Amino acid sequence: MAEPTDPPNEVEETNDTSLATRNFSIVKDEVESTITAPVNHGPSPRFSSLVHNVLEPMLNLGVHQAALRMKANETKAYIASTFINGWTQEVGKNIYPAFRLILPDKDRERAVYGLKEKALGRLWVKVLNLASDSPDAKSLSMWKQGGTDSAGNFSERCYEVLAKRTSLTEYGTMTVDEVNERLDILADGETDQKKQIEILTYFFKHMNATELKWLVRIILRQMKMHATEKVFFEPWHPDAESLFNVTASLKRVCWELTDRTKRLTSDEAQIKLFACFMPQIAGFPKHSAKDIASKHFKGRPFYIEEKIDGERMQMHMSEFGNKRTATLWTALRVL
């Protein structure tokens, strides 16, 4: 393959909250720096087992729901619990490597890749050595257009293009640990296009089209399957969601909560200094506003400000005359 001559990819705009870790030093969770990973007793399973037993079933939930004759929520719980039970029995209690690939948007340990659909599409064009004006190259660059089912779905568009060229018809042999290691290298080389092409080429040679489709979703941190983190947290540990809410740490959820019979104390489930936490987790009051007012104010008068949903507006008032240095557009419109 010819040596790439294009300049390194510029980091595209993204609303990924983990972008903050690139330019700012973040205070580390003190507890997270002291915990150690549980040691697995079995080898790392193949990435294809994740795709075949978790990702594809969650994506095509209706098919499995009909086969199992269960409701949607029951089917999701069955898929997640079956996978987790199998992992703990055959691999061990350290499920963090798998959760990093199943829930990539919740993993704040891995740096951002600096790749969105447009940049990733350009890289695939180079990996496949496509002419820039070829139909498949245009299909990747204009992935939102077209009359096919993949229009607007970048990973499916990649699947259509990659399936024509991959030499693997069966699942590949890459393990979960190997995929994580390569993704770490990809994240470290976010501005090195040569390294990015090298990593994606390796994936292309060792994965089939279905695995590559999910790899694209993992890189974009957009899994788009019928399951949130709660689906996997519930069969993992009863307190997994509570700990994640006050730490936002997937690593702590996986490393600390390895024993389902050991529950968190009330202190361990509280927000702490220097620990990230999820927004909007305040509890609802158990008493009415009238009960709270009578208990705290005991008949004394008090003031309360009504909170109205919507955009916040602010007005500045001056008590020393009219010196507003601005154009009064309302008056001009009236005139």
XYZ file of C-alpha atoms in Angstrom:
335
model
C 0.000 0.000 0.000
C 1.337 3.431 -0.885
C 2.675 5.651 1.878
C -0.004 8.189 2.911
C 0.879 11.724 1.911
C -2.036 13.590 3.448
C -1.403 15.700 6.560
C -2.437 14.260 9.921
C -6.139 14.316 10.679
C -7.362 17.372 12.496
C -9.468 16.640 15.523
C -13.072 17.169 14.564
C -15.622 18.854 16.738
C -17.310 16.455 19.103
C -19.665 16.624 22.031
C -17.778 13.779 23.709
C -17.389 14.816 27.353
C -14.133 12.897 27.593
C -12.592 15.572 25.325
C -11.813 17.473 28.509
C -9.133 14.942 29.374
C -7.039 16.045 26.398
C -6.292 19.632 27.405
C -6.988 19.754 31.100
C -5.534 17.871 34.038
C -8.311 16.056 35.870
C -8.104 15.297 39.574
C -8.067 11.519 39.857
C -10.485 9.642 42.040
C -8.436 8.770 45.141
C -10.135 5.392 45.567
C -9.719 4.497 41.902
C -5.954 4.943 42.161
C -5.732 2.394 44.987
C -7.912 -0.462 43.737
C -6.405 -3.370 41.829
C -7.866 -5.493 39.072
C -9.218 -8.937 39.974
C -7.140 -11.702 38.395
C -8.988 -13.823 35.853
C -8.420 -17.564 35.897
C -9.175 -18.119 32.209
C -7.815 -16.727 28.931
C -9.300 -13.676 27.262
C -12.178 -14.814 25.010
C -12.437 -13.872 21.382
C -13.957 -10.544 20.431
C -16.303 -12.491 18.177
C -17.960 -14.030 21.254
C -18.917 -10.529 22.369
C -20.309 -9.755 18.924
C -22.180 -13.045 18.540
C -23.542 -13.409 22.090
C -24.177 -9.797 23.137
C -23.916 -7.072 20.510
C -25.757 -8.677 17.604
C -28.549 -10.108 19.822
C -29.066 -6.695 21.446
C -29.169 -5.040 18.026
C -31.619 -7.573 16.581
C -33.674 -7.807 19.745
C -36.953 -8.617 18.018
C -35.606 -11.844 16.520
C -34.349 -13.127 19.869
C -37.442 -11.888 21.660
C -39.621 -14.024 19.393
C -37.327 -17.042 19.742
C -37.248 -16.822 23.539
C -40.919 -15.863 23.796
C -40.104 -13.122 26.257
C -40.875 -9.436 26.575
C -38.242 -6.963 25.385
C -36.896 -6.134 28.856
C -36.799 -9.808 29.801
C -34.904 -10.645 26.614
C -32.303 -7.944 27.265
C -31.867 -9.110 30.851
C -31.499 -12.717 29.672
C -28.828 -11.832 27.095
C -26.846 -9.727 29.577
C -27.075 -12.166 32.493
C -26.203 -15.174 30.313
C -23.093 -13.412 29.050
C -22.003 -12.202 32.504
C -22.513 -15.615 34.100
C -20.546 -17.274 31.327
C -17.722 -14.747 31.650
C -17.365 -15.149 35.425
C -17.349 -18.948 35.142
C -15.013 -19.335 32.167
C -12.844 -16.200 32.371
C -13.029 -14.732 35.871
C -14.302 -11.810 37.906
C -12.553 -9.058 35.960
C -15.214 -8.152 33.406
C -13.812 -4.659 32.802
C -12.187 -5.554 29.418
C -15.571 -6.678 28.075
C -17.534 -3.752 29.519
C -15.083 -1.314 27.901
C -16.143 -2.654 24.501
C -19.841 -3.087 25.279
C -20.192 0.355 26.921
C -17.465 2.480 25.261
C -19.288 5.744 25.952
C -19.061 5.043 29.702
C -15.332 4.308 29.682
C -13.397 7.426 30.670
C -10.048 5.645 31.009
C -9.362 5.473 27.283
C -8.476 8.762 25.627
C -10.553 10.068 22.746
C -9.659 8.871 19.258
C -10.190 12.245 17.601
C -12.210 10.470 14.917
C -15.760 11.071 13.817
C -17.537 9.695 10.763
C -15.883 11.941 8.187
C -12.302 11.336 9.335
C -12.893 7.623 9.897
C -14.346 7.301 6.407
C -11.218 8.892 4.918
C -9.055 6.415 6.820
C -11.018 3.435 5.518
C -10.568 4.756 1.975
C -6.799 4.702 2.511
C -6.814 1.317 4.246
C -8.732 -0.208 1.322
C -6.628 1.737 -1.206
C -9.741 3.100 -2.905
C -9.659 5.812 -5.529
C -11.162 8.993 -4.121
C -13.702 9.143 -6.958
C -14.733 5.476 -6.712
C -18.352 4.639 -5.814
C -17.389 3.083 -2.468
C -15.182 6.026 -1.487
C -18.031 8.392 -2.277
C -20.390 6.106 -0.376
C -18.234 6.450 2.760
C -17.848 10.212 2.445
C -21.546 10.762 1.697
C -22.845 8.193 4.166
C -25.910 10.267 5.024
C -27.120 10.099 1.434
C -28.334 7.292 -0.777
C -31.450 5.224 -1.227
C -30.236 2.185 0.725
C -31.085 1.125 4.269
C -27.622 2.233 5.403
C -28.281 5.908 4.619
C -27.583 7.871 7.789
C -26.000 4.846 9.500
C -22.233 5.109 9.147
C -21.374 1.718 10.637
C -23.779 -0.052 8.275
C -22.327 1.871 5.329
C -18.859 0.728 6.423
C -20.164 -2.830 6.656
C -21.410 -2.702 3.053
C -18.047 -1.462 1.780
C -15.835 -3.672 3.964
C -17.852 -6.854 3.347
C -16.905 -6.711 -0.351
C -13.193 -6.750 0.424
C -12.494 -8.576 3.669
C -10.869 -11.970 3.217
C -12.571 -13.408 6.309
C -15.987 -14.961 5.906
C -16.015 -16.429 9.414
C -15.341 -14.586 12.646
C -11.745 -13.567 13.329
C -9.447 -14.741 16.116
C -8.689 -11.463 17.910
C -9.336 -11.621 21.640
C -11.033 -8.997 23.792
C -7.677 -8.039 25.329
C -6.045 -7.692 21.900
C -8.819 -5.392 20.681
C -8.478 -3.222 23.792
C -4.704 -3.020 23.364
C -5.010 -1.942 19.730
C -7.689 0.612 20.589
C -5.405 2.090 23.251
C -2.703 2.518 20.608
C -5.251 4.084 18.243
C -6.282 6.559 20.946
C -2.649 7.431 21.706
C -1.998 8.169 18.036
C -4.969 10.461 17.485
C -2.930 12.912 15.356
C -0.704 10.322 13.660
C -2.455 9.274 10.463
C 0.192 6.682 9.617
C -0.365 4.935 12.948
C -4.142 5.147 12.551
C -3.969 3.490 9.130
C -1.639 0.813 10.491
C -4.033 -0.063 13.342
C -7.146 -0.091 11.139
C -5.325 -2.224 8.566
C -4.526 -4.758 11.283
C -8.171 -4.849 12.337
C -9.242 -5.252 8.700
C -6.967 -8.278 8.253
C -8.063 -10.002 11.468
C -11.819 -9.311 11.608
C -14.778 -10.100 9.403
C -17.257 -7.449 8.253
C -19.631 -7.898 11.203
C -16.825 -7.471 13.722
C -15.566 -4.412 11.839
C -19.054 -2.903 11.940
C -19.009 -3.088 15.735
C -15.435 -1.844 15.845
C -16.588 1.306 14.039
C -19.354 1.791 16.605
C -16.904 1.321 19.470
C -14.530 3.918 18.013
C -17.399 6.377 17.538
C -18.714 5.487 21.018
C -22.153 5.057 19.450
C -23.330 1.481 19.963
C -26.953 2.160 18.986
C -28.290 -1.071 20.422
C -31.371 -1.661 22.538
C -29.495 -1.631 25.843
C -28.145 0.956 28.267
C -25.568 0.426 30.990
C -28.385 -0.401 33.413
C -29.134 -3.616 31.490
C -25.605 -4.868 32.209
C -25.204 -3.367 35.672
C -28.239 -5.143 37.163
C -27.018 -8.724 36.567
C -23.460 -7.735 37.486
C -24.177 -6.358 40.975
C -27.221 -4.888 42.783
C -25.241 -1.734 43.656
C -23.501 -1.273 40.297
C -25.744 1.572 39.136
C -25.542 3.315 42.517
C -21.734 3.239 42.497
C -21.562 4.398 38.887
C -23.885 7.315 39.643
C -21.562 8.689 42.333
C -18.240 7.874 40.646
C -18.889 7.724 36.872
C -16.164 5.064 36.891
C -16.746 1.898 34.906
C -13.474 0.555 36.270
C -14.620 0.864 39.885
C -17.931 -0.807 39.100
C -16.098 -3.771 37.564
C -13.200 -4.044 40.012
C -14.882 -3.311 43.334
C -18.230 -5.051 42.897
C -17.122 -8.600 42.151
C -19.191 -10.200 44.938
C -22.954 -9.856 44.501
C -23.543 -10.751 48.167
C -21.405 -7.868 49.422
C -23.458 -4.666 49.349
C -22.262 -1.080 49.469
C -22.609 0.815 52.727
C -24.544 4.082 52.743
C -21.240 5.970 52.999
C -19.759 4.177 49.976
C -22.781 5.123 47.857
C -22.437 8.853 48.606
C -20.897 11.581 46.460
C -17.339 12.400 47.562
C -14.850 15.163 46.879
C -12.652 14.709 43.803
C -14.876 11.935 42.461
C -16.939 12.405 39.311
C -20.651 11.756 39.579
C -23.594 11.541 37.235
C -25.896 14.590 36.923
C -29.569 14.749 37.890
C -29.466 12.025 40.549
C -31.017 14.022 43.394
C -33.786 12.144 45.167
C -37.375 13.320 45.262
C -38.665 14.606 48.628
C -40.834 12.151 50.510
C -43.049 14.893 51.936
C -45.148 17.606 50.323
C -43.969 21.207 50.099
C -46.564 22.148 52.724
C -45.174 19.603 55.200
C -41.604 20.779 54.620
C -42.566 24.440 55.091
C -44.471 23.778 58.320
C -41.592 21.722 59.728
C -38.794 24.175 58.965
C -40.510 27.543 59.334
C -43.170 26.711 61.943
C -45.643 29.373 60.826
C -43.066 32.114 60.230
C -43.309 33.982 56.894
C -40.769 33.045 54.216
C -40.060 33.775 50.585
C -39.884 31.216 47.806
C -38.927 31.743 44.177
C -40.836 29.944 41.479
C -38.638 28.003 39.083
C -39.852 28.016 35.499
C -38.500 25.608 32.905
C -36.979 27.153 29.826
C -34.225 29.552 28.874
C -32.920 31.770 31.640
C -33.393 35.519 31.130
C -31.716 38.286 33.098
C -32.444 41.999 33.229
C -29.967 44.618 34.489
C -31.433 47.779 36.016
C -29.694 51.096 36.521
C -30.846 53.512 39.214
C -28.883 56.548 37.980
C -30.620 57.437 34.759
C -30.730 56.211 31.217
C -27.197 55.571 29.911
C -27.791 52.389 28.011
C -25.206 52.268 25.211
C -27.066 50.007 22.849
C -29.490 50.181 19.948
C -33.135 50.031 20.966
C -34.300 47.738 18.200
C -37.886 47.610 19.453
C -38.270 51.369 19.018
C -36.733 51.233 15.545
C -39.131 48.503 14.472
C -42.084 50.563 15.715
C -40.887 53.574 13.745
